[in-house]
Each structure stands twice: as C-alpha cells, then as structure tokens.
Short mmCIF file of C-alpha atoms in Angstrom, two decimals:
data_model
loop_
_atom_site.label_atom_id
_atom_site.label_comp_id
_atom_site.label_asym_id
_atom_site.label_seq_id
_atom_site.Cartn_x
_atom_site.Cartn_y
_atom_site.Cartn_z
CA UNK A 13 21.27 18.65 -9.79
CA UNK A 14 17.74 17.53 -10.52
CA UNK A 15 16.37 14.92 -8.19
CA UNK A 16 13.05 13.15 -7.83
CA UNK A 17 12.44 11.36 -4.56
CA UNK A 18 9.57 8.95 -4.03
CA UNK A 19 8.17 8.00 -0.65
CA UNK A 20 5.16 6.22 0.77
CA UNK A 21 5.67 2.69 -0.45
CA UNK A 22 5.27 -0.32 1.78
CA UNK A 23 3.45 -3.55 2.48
CA UNK A 24 -0.35 -3.55 2.50
CA UNK A 25 -3.08 -6.16 2.35
CA UNK A 26 -5.29 -6.51 -0.68
CA UNK A 27 -8.07 -3.96 -0.57
CA UNK A 28 -5.93 -1.48 1.33
CA UNK A 29 -4.58 1.92 0.34
CA UNK A 30 -1.26 3.66 0.00
CA UNK A 31 -0.30 7.18 -0.98
CA UNK A 32 2.93 7.71 -2.88
CA UNK A 33 4.62 11.09 -2.97
CA UNK A 34 7.24 12.49 -5.30
CA UNK A 35 9.30 15.52 -4.32
CA UNK A 36 11.31 17.29 -7.00
CA UNK A 37 14.36 19.42 -6.41
CA UNK A 38 16.93 21.12 -8.56
CA UNK A 39 14.42 22.64 -10.97
CA UNK A 40 10.77 23.46 -11.08
CA UNK A 41 8.38 21.18 -12.95
CA UNK A 42 5.36 23.44 -12.86
CA UNK A 43 5.46 23.63 -16.67
CA UNK A 44 6.18 19.95 -17.18
CA UNK A 45 4.24 16.75 -17.50
CA UNK A 46 4.77 14.27 -14.68
CA UNK A 47 3.86 10.65 -14.31
CA UNK A 48 4.12 7.36 -12.48
CA UNK A 49 5.43 4.10 -13.86
CA UNK A 50 5.90 0.73 -12.23
CA UNK A 51 7.99 -2.36 -12.76
CA UNK A 52 7.13 -5.77 -11.38
CA UNK A 53 9.75 -8.55 -11.08
CA UNK A 54 10.47 -10.07 -14.45
CA UNK A 55 8.36 -7.52 -16.30
CA UNK A 56 9.03 -4.37 -18.25
CA UNK A 57 8.41 -0.96 -16.79
CA UNK A 58 4.82 0.07 -17.50
CA UNK A 59 2.87 3.29 -17.49
CA UNK A 60 0.52 3.84 -14.54
CA UNK A 61 -0.67 7.45 -14.58
CA UNK A 62 0.34 10.86 -15.89
CA UNK A 63 -0.69 14.47 -15.75
CA UNK A 64 0.14 17.37 -18.04
CA UNK A 65 1.61 20.57 -16.68
CA UNK A 66 -1.80 22.15 -16.05
CA UNK A 67 -3.08 19.22 -14.04
CA UNK A 68 -6.08 18.72 -16.28
CA UNK A 69 -7.18 15.47 -17.92
CA UNK A 70 -5.06 12.92 -16.05
CA UNK A 71 -4.44 9.65 -17.83
CA UNK A 72 -4.46 6.18 -16.30
CA UNK A 73 -3.72 2.69 -17.48
CA UNK A 74 -6.95 0.71 -17.62
CA UNK A 75 -5.96 -1.64 -14.81
CA UNK A 76 -5.82 1.19 -12.24
CA UNK A 77 -8.50 3.52 -13.59
CA UNK A 78 -11.04 4.18 -10.87
CA UNK A 79 -8.72 2.95 -8.12
CA UNK A 80 -5.71 5.28 -8.42
CA UNK A 81 -5.68 9.07 -8.48
CA UNK A 82 -2.77 11.27 -9.54
CA UNK A 83 -2.37 14.81 -8.28
CA UNK A 84 0.25 17.53 -8.23
CA UNK A 85 1.05 20.68 -6.31
CA UNK A 86 3.06 22.96 -8.57
CA UNK A 87 3.69 25.44 -5.79
CA UNK A 88 5.45 22.72 -3.79
CA UNK A 89 6.97 20.95 -6.80
CA UNK A 90 5.40 17.68 -5.71
CA UNK A 91 3.21 14.94 -7.12
CA UNK A 92 1.22 12.18 -5.49
CA UNK A 93 -0.45 8.91 -6.38
CA UNK A 94 -3.34 7.83 -4.17
CA UNK A 95 -3.81 4.08 -4.55
CA UNK A 96 -7.01 2.50 -3.28
CA UNK A 97 -8.43 -1.02 -3.50
CA UNK A 98 -4.95 -2.37 -4.02
CA UNK A 99 -4.55 -5.79 -5.59
CA UNK A 100 -1.64 -8.24 -5.49
CA UNK A 101 -1.13 -7.45 -9.18
CA UNK A 102 -0.20 -3.89 -8.18
CA UNK A 103 2.96 -5.18 -6.50
CA UNK A 104 5.91 -3.43 -8.12
CA UNK A 105 8.54 -0.77 -7.75
CA UNK A 106 6.87 2.55 -8.49
CA UNK A 107 8.80 5.33 -10.20
CA UNK A 108 8.12 9.03 -10.36
CA UNK A 109 8.99 10.67 -13.68
CA UNK A 110 9.13 14.23 -14.96
CA UNK A 111 9.35 15.55 -18.49
CA UNK A 112 10.79 18.59 -20.20
CA UNK A 113 7.56 18.66 -22.22
CA UNK A 114 4.20 20.03 -21.15
CA UNK A 115 1.95 17.27 -22.46
CA UNK A 116 1.65 13.95 -20.68
CA UNK A 117 2.80 10.74 -22.31
CA UNK A 118 2.37 7.02 -21.71
CA UNK A 119 5.83 6.32 -23.05
CA UNK A 120 8.82 6.14 -20.71
CA UNK A 121 11.04 7.86 -23.25
CA UNK A 122 8.84 10.92 -22.91
CA UNK A 123 10.28 11.55 -19.45
CA UNK A 124 13.82 12.71 -18.87
CA UNK A 125 13.99 12.67 -15.08
CA UNK A 126 13.37 9.65 -12.87
CA UNK A 127 13.31 8.83 -9.21
CA UNK A 128 14.95 5.79 -7.66
CA UNK A 129 11.65 4.05 -7.05
CA UNK A 130 9.67 2.90 -4.03
CA UNK A 131 8.52 -0.66 -3.39
CA UNK A 132 4.82 -1.41 -3.12
CA UNK A 133 3.89 -4.90 -2.02
CA UNK A 134 0.27 -6.03 -1.82
CA UNK A 135 -0.38 -9.29 -0.03
CA UNK A 136 -3.38 -11.49 -0.74
#
C-alpha cells in the first residue's frame, strides 16, 4: 500500500520558518515527479511547488517564489519544503503529492498519490 506522510506543520508567527517533510512508503518515487499543494479554508486546493524526478528545475507558485524551497532525497524516498518568511496568507493545510509521471506539473490531477495533509498556521 502506497502511503505519503507529511510532518512538520504547526503554528508560527509571521516572518518565521517551518520545514515540512514527506515520507513515502509502499513504492519508490525516485523516477517520479513530486509536489506540494495547499488548501486554505473556503478555497480550492492550489499548487505550491513541484520537482521532476531528477530534482532539477523546481517550480514554484509566484506567491512563494524566493521564500519556499523544495527538495528531495531519492535514496530515502522523501521530500521536503523549507518555508521561510511565512505570511498569514500561507495558512493552509499542506499536502504532499507524488506522480506516476517523471515531469512535474502544476495541476493536481497530475498526481496520483496524496498525503493526508499537515496544518500550517501563520499568525500576524
């Protein structure tokens, strides 16, 4: 059974940092694109960041570019999202996602495996 498990969420003040981790089990994703999405209350799930199987050319939504950094460790089957300079607008449930395809995508339908999500709350 394939599982993705996020960790690292929590409550932080504006300007602070958090590091989210995603641990995959049940299959290896070293040849797969992986990404992060988030969903704020009353809003649709939105793309945050993604990385193709090779780890090159990560992609970020404009609102987090320069503040967030996505990384992966294929040997450990893990992915991380370093979030700096957090803003109240970053408050959301963050989801880890993995694809059966190699190339990253900004579209949720491009990912077949999802974690349960981890809450990130940024206070002003």
